[in-house]
């Protein structure tokens, strides 16, 4: 049966039969902050089928996205009152530890105060609030870290995200906090992620040392977005889907190992890259291994199988190859 026929109802009355157009139920609405960013774009794309998506940006706002300074409480209140979302996915953040240290007031306004405002307004509307947090809330000394382990962030970025978690829970008791590790994905520039930025190091072929101490778990934004959708859909129906969740890819890699894998994936030389095995000096301190245990998502059937790093990073970086037909000629 065609969709057009399925949307018709047959009404019977004495002496005649009448066809009446049936109204479809309205799509649920998701509001995504940071919709111009690496994760926000993936979340908007994931929800684009079956949901009404309201993407919100600020400095990089573009057509079909709304421009809003989410550190402005009045602007946030007006935004949510106008669109009345069923779910808010809060991706916007200052996520670069070095930048947070240099511009701490602006970072705290975004990572902490804006989170509290969004959580409060979402709670007033009865919307499900999902806050994206980080593995940097842990000190990295005793991995893996479960959802109930006590955070002990080492740097201002980690502390700001931990305070954002507290603000979310304080203003919206039924919120969801999703902690994730370093992310990469479909990028507008290779510098959007600490993972894809390694492309420049590889391509320049200049003698370089890369960290071979800190253990990372690079995770594809498409997988995080899929988890967000699962949490949103289940969370709207089941009030027990609340609190803290962890999601992470499973492959453990240093920056040096990531670079070698990227070079191998694209058949590029990597002899100019050397491992740096000494601990980095000076702030900001970073956790040596903040591996996240993700059992809660898995037990509830809300996780996804993470994409293998080599395949996912190939998808992220192939548009930056010299030969734009590279993907088709090499892998098809």
PDB file of N, CA and C in Angstrom, residues 104-145:
ATOM      1  N   UNK A 104      39.769  30.916  30.501  1.00  0.00           N
ATOM      2  CA  UNK A 104      38.975  30.107  31.433  1.00  0.00           C
ATOM      3  C   UNK A 104      37.591  30.681  31.707  1.00  0.00           C
ATOM      4  N   UNK A 105      37.438  32.011  31.718  1.00  0.00           N
ATOM      5  CA  UNK A 105      36.124  32.581  32.022  1.00  0.00           C
ATOM      6  C   UNK A 105      35.111  32.246  30.930  1.00  0.00           C
ATOM      7  N   UNK A 106      35.518  32.415  29.681  1.00  0.00           N
ATOM      8  CA  UNK A 106      34.622  32.095  28.568  1.00  0.00           C
ATOM      9  C   UNK A 106      34.306  30.605  28.542  1.00  0.00           C
ATOM     10  N   UNK A 107      35.312  29.774  28.836  1.00  0.00           N
ATOM     11  CA  UNK A 107      35.106  28.326  28.820  1.00  0.00           C
ATOM     12  C   UNK A 107      34.148  27.897  29.919  1.00  0.00           C
ATOM     13  N   UNK A 108      34.298  28.474  31.092  1.00  0.00           N
ATOM     14  CA  UNK A 108      33.405  28.125  32.199  1.00  0.00           C
ATOM     15  C   UNK A 108      31.981  28.586  31.901  1.00  0.00           C
ATOM     16  N   UNK A 109      31.834  29.751  31.287  1.00  0.00           N
ATOM     17  CA  UNK A 109      30.498  30.216  30.908  1.00  0.00           C
ATOM     18  C   UNK A 109      29.805  29.223  29.984  1.00  0.00           C
ATOM     19  N   UNK A 110      30.573  28.671  29.039  1.00  0.00           N
ATOM     20  CA  UNK A 110      29.993  27.740  28.073  1.00  0.00           C
ATOM     21  C   UNK A 110      29.814  26.347  28.671  1.00  0.00           C
ATOM     22  N   UNK A 111      30.847  25.831  29.319  1.00  0.00           N
ATOM     23  CA  UNK A 111      30.818  24.442  29.787  1.00  0.00           C
ATOM     24  C   UNK A 111      29.992  24.249  31.050  1.00  0.00           C
ATOM     25  N   UNK A 112      29.854  25.306  31.849  1.00  0.00           N
ATOM     26  CA  UNK A 112      29.161  25.170  33.129  1.00  0.00           C
ATOM     27  C   UNK A 112      27.835  25.940  33.136  1.00  0.00           C
ATOM     28  N   UNK A 113      27.934  27.273  33.017  1.00  0.00           N
ATOM     29  CA  UNK A 113      26.723  28.093  33.190  1.00  0.00           C
ATOM     30  C   UNK A 113      25.690  27.846  32.099  1.00  0.00           C
ATOM     31  N   UNK A 114      26.125  27.746  30.855  1.00  0.00           N
ATOM     32  CA  UNK A 114      25.169  27.484  29.771  1.00  0.00           C
ATOM     33  C   UNK A 114      24.514  26.121  29.945  1.00  0.00           C
ATOM     34  N   UNK A 115      25.272  25.157  30.443  1.00  0.00           N
ATOM     35  CA  UNK A 115      24.704  23.823  30.689  1.00  0.00           C
ATOM     36  C   UNK A 115      23.599  23.897  31.727  1.00  0.00           C
ATOM     37  N   UNK A 116      23.845  24.654  32.809  1.00  0.00           N
ATOM     38  CA  UNK A 116      22.810  24.810  33.839  1.00  0.00           C
ATOM     39  C   UNK A 116      21.556  25.468  33.307  1.00  0.00           C
ATOM     40  N   UNK A 117      21.735  26.503  32.484  1.00  0.00           N
ATOM     41  CA  UNK A 117      20.572  27.203  31.921  1.00  0.00           C
ATOM     42  C   UNK A 117      19.760  26.287  31.017  1.00  0.00           C
ATOM     43  N   UNK A 118      20.435  25.567  30.133  1.00  0.00           N
ATOM     44  CA  UNK A 118      19.735  24.645  29.231  1.00  0.00           C
ATOM     45  C   UNK A 118      19.015  23.552  30.009  1.00  0.00           C
ATOM     46  N   UNK A 119      19.675  23.005  31.024  1.00  0.00           N
ATOM     47  CA  UNK A 119      19.055  21.944  31.830  1.00  0.00           C
ATOM     48  C   UNK A 119      17.806  22.465  32.537  1.00  0.00           C
ATOM     49  N   UNK A 120      17.893  23.662  33.072  1.00  0.00           N
ATOM     50  CA  UNK A 120      16.742  24.240  33.786  1.00  0.00           C
ATOM     51  C   UNK A 120      15.560  24.462  32.852  1.00  0.00           C
ATOM     52  N   UNK A 121      15.830  25.033  31.693  1.00  0.00           N
ATOM     53  CA  UNK A 121      14.741  25.300  30.748  1.00  0.00           C
ATOM     54  C   UNK A 121      14.172  24.006  30.176  1.00  0.00           C
ATOM     55  N   UNK A 122      15.023  23.016  29.948  1.00  0.00           N
ATOM     56  CA  UNK A 122      14.532  21.715  29.472  1.00  0.00           C
ATOM     57  C   UNK A 122      13.619  21.085  30.518  1.00  0.00           C
ATOM     58  N   UNK A 123      14.014  21.168  31.784  1.00  0.00           N
ATOM     59  CA  UNK A 123      13.198  20.592  32.866  1.00  0.00           C
ATOM     60  C   UNK A 123      11.839  21.275  32.948  1.00  0.00           C
ATOM     61  N   UNK A 124      11.806  22.585  32.779  1.00  0.00           N
ATOM     62  CA  UNK A 124      10.535  23.309  32.840  1.00  0.00           C
ATOM     63  C   UNK A 124       9.581  22.872  31.735  1.00  0.00           C
ATOM     64  N   UNK A 125      10.151  22.480  30.581  1.00  0.00           N
ATOM     65  CA  UNK A 125       9.326  22.026  29.457  1.00  0.00           C
ATOM     66  C   UNK A 125       8.990  20.541  29.543  1.00  0.00           C
ATOM     67  N   UNK A 126       9.652  19.820  30.447  1.00  0.00           N
ATOM     68  CA  UNK A 126       9.492  18.371  30.492  1.00  0.00           C
ATOM     69  C   UNK A 126      10.264  17.670  29.398  1.00  0.00           C
ATOM     70  N   UNK A 127      11.298  18.329  28.850  1.00  0.00           N
ATOM     71  CA  UNK A 127      12.117  17.734  27.786  1.00  0.00           C
ATOM     72  C   UNK A 127      13.226  16.888  28.400  1.00  0.00           C
ATOM     73  N   UNK A 128      13.611  15.833  27.691  1.00  0.00           N
ATOM     74  CA  UNK A 128      14.748  15.014  28.107  1.00  0.00           C
ATOM     75  C   UNK A 128      16.022  15.766  27.753  1.00  0.00           C
ATOM     76  N   UNK A 129      16.916  15.917  28.721  1.00  0.00           N
ATOM     77  CA  UNK A 129      18.154  16.669  28.531  1.00  0.00           C
ATOM     78  C   UNK A 129      19.334  15.710  28.522  1.00  0.00           C
ATOM     79  N   UNK A 130      20.106  15.714  27.418  1.00  0.00           N
ATOM     80  CA  UNK A 130      21.290  14.869  27.277  1.00  0.00           C
ATOM     81  C   UNK A 130      22.515  15.771  27.198  1.00  0.00           C
ATOM     82  N   UNK A 131      23.416  15.623  28.149  1.00  0.00           N
ATOM     83  CA  UNK A 131      24.628  16.441  28.222  1.00  0.00           C
ATOM     84  C   UNK A 131      25.840  15.593  27.866  1.00  0.00           C
ATOM     85  N   UNK A 132      26.607  16.049  26.883  1.00  0.00           N
ATOM     86  CA  UNK A 132      27.810  15.336  26.466  1.00  0.00           C
ATOM     87  C   UNK A 132      28.986  15.764  27.343  1.00  0.00           C
ATOM     88  N   UNK A 133      29.533  14.820  28.090  1.00  0.00           N
ATOM     89  CA  UNK A 133      30.669  15.096  28.961  1.00  0.00           C
ATOM     90  C   UNK A 133      31.898  14.329  28.460  1.00  0.00           C
ATOM     91  N   UNK A 134      32.878  14.121  29.311  1.00  0.00           N
ATOM     92  CA  UNK A 134      34.192  13.673  28.841  1.00  0.00           C
ATOM     93  C   UNK A 134      34.860  12.707  29.809  1.00  0.00           C
ATOM     94  N   UNK A 135      35.774  11.893  29.256  1.00  0.00           N
ATOM     95  CA  UNK A 135      36.591  11.027  30.105  1.00  0.00           C
ATOM     96  C   UNK A 135      37.600  11.828  30.925  1.00  0.00           C
ATOM     97  N   UNK A 136      37.794  13.098  30.593  1.00  0.00           N
ATOM     98  CA  UNK A 136      38.750  13.936  31.328  1.00  0.00           C
ATOM     99  C   UNK A 136      38.252  14.327  32.725  1.00  0.00           C
ATOM    100  N   UNK A 137      37.065  13.878  33.100  1.00  0.00           N
ATOM    101  CA  UNK A 137      36.648  14.080  34.493  1.00  0.00           C
ATOM    102  C   UNK A 137      37.408  13.135  35.423  1.00  0.00           C
ATOM    103  N   UNK A 138      38.162  12.173  34.869  1.00  0.00           N
ATOM    104  CA  UNK A 138      38.940  11.224  35.671  1.00  0.00           C
ATOM    105  C   UNK A 138      40.430  11.555  35.568  1.00  0.00           C
ATOM    106  N   UNK A 139      41.194  11.114  36.598  1.00  0.00           N
ATOM    107  CA  UNK A 139      42.623  11.434  36.627  1.00  0.00           C
ATOM    108  C   UNK A 139      43.483  10.439  35.850  1.00  0.00           C
ATOM    109  N   UNK A 140      42.912   9.313  35.429  1.00  0.00           N
ATOM    110  CA  UNK A 140      43.643   8.380  34.586  1.00  0.00           C
ATOM    111  C   UNK A 140      44.608   7.472  35.305  1.00  0.00           C
ATOM    112  N   UNK A 141      44.511   7.408  36.645  1.00  0.00           N
ATOM    113  CA  UNK A 141      45.471   6.605  37.411  1.00  0.00           C
ATOM    114  C   UNK A 141      44.992   5.183  37.685  1.00  0.00           C
ATOM    115  N   UNK A 142      43.688   4.937  37.543  1.00  0.00           N
ATOM    116  CA  UNK A 142      43.168   3.617  37.916  1.00  0.00           C
ATOM    117  C   UNK A 142      42.041   3.194  36.975  1.00  0.00           C
ATOM    118  N   UNK A 143      42.345   3.025  35.695  1.00  0.00           N
ATOM    119  CA  UNK A 143      41.299   2.634  34.745  1.00  0.00           C
ATOM    120  C   UNK A 143      40.999   1.141  34.858  1.00  0.00           C
ATOM    121  N   UNK A 144      39.867   0.701  34.283  1.00  0.00           N
ATOM    122  CA  UNK A 144      38.836   1.510  33.625  1.00  0.00           C
ATOM    123  C   UNK A 144      37.896   2.143  34.639  1.00  0.00           C
ATOM    124  N   UNK A 145      37.203   3.194  34.205  1.00  0.00           N
ATOM    125  CA  UNK A 145      36.332   3.950  35.098  1.00  0.00           C
ATOM    126  C   UNK A 145      34.869   3.658  34.783  1.00  0.00           C
TER     127      UNK A 145
END
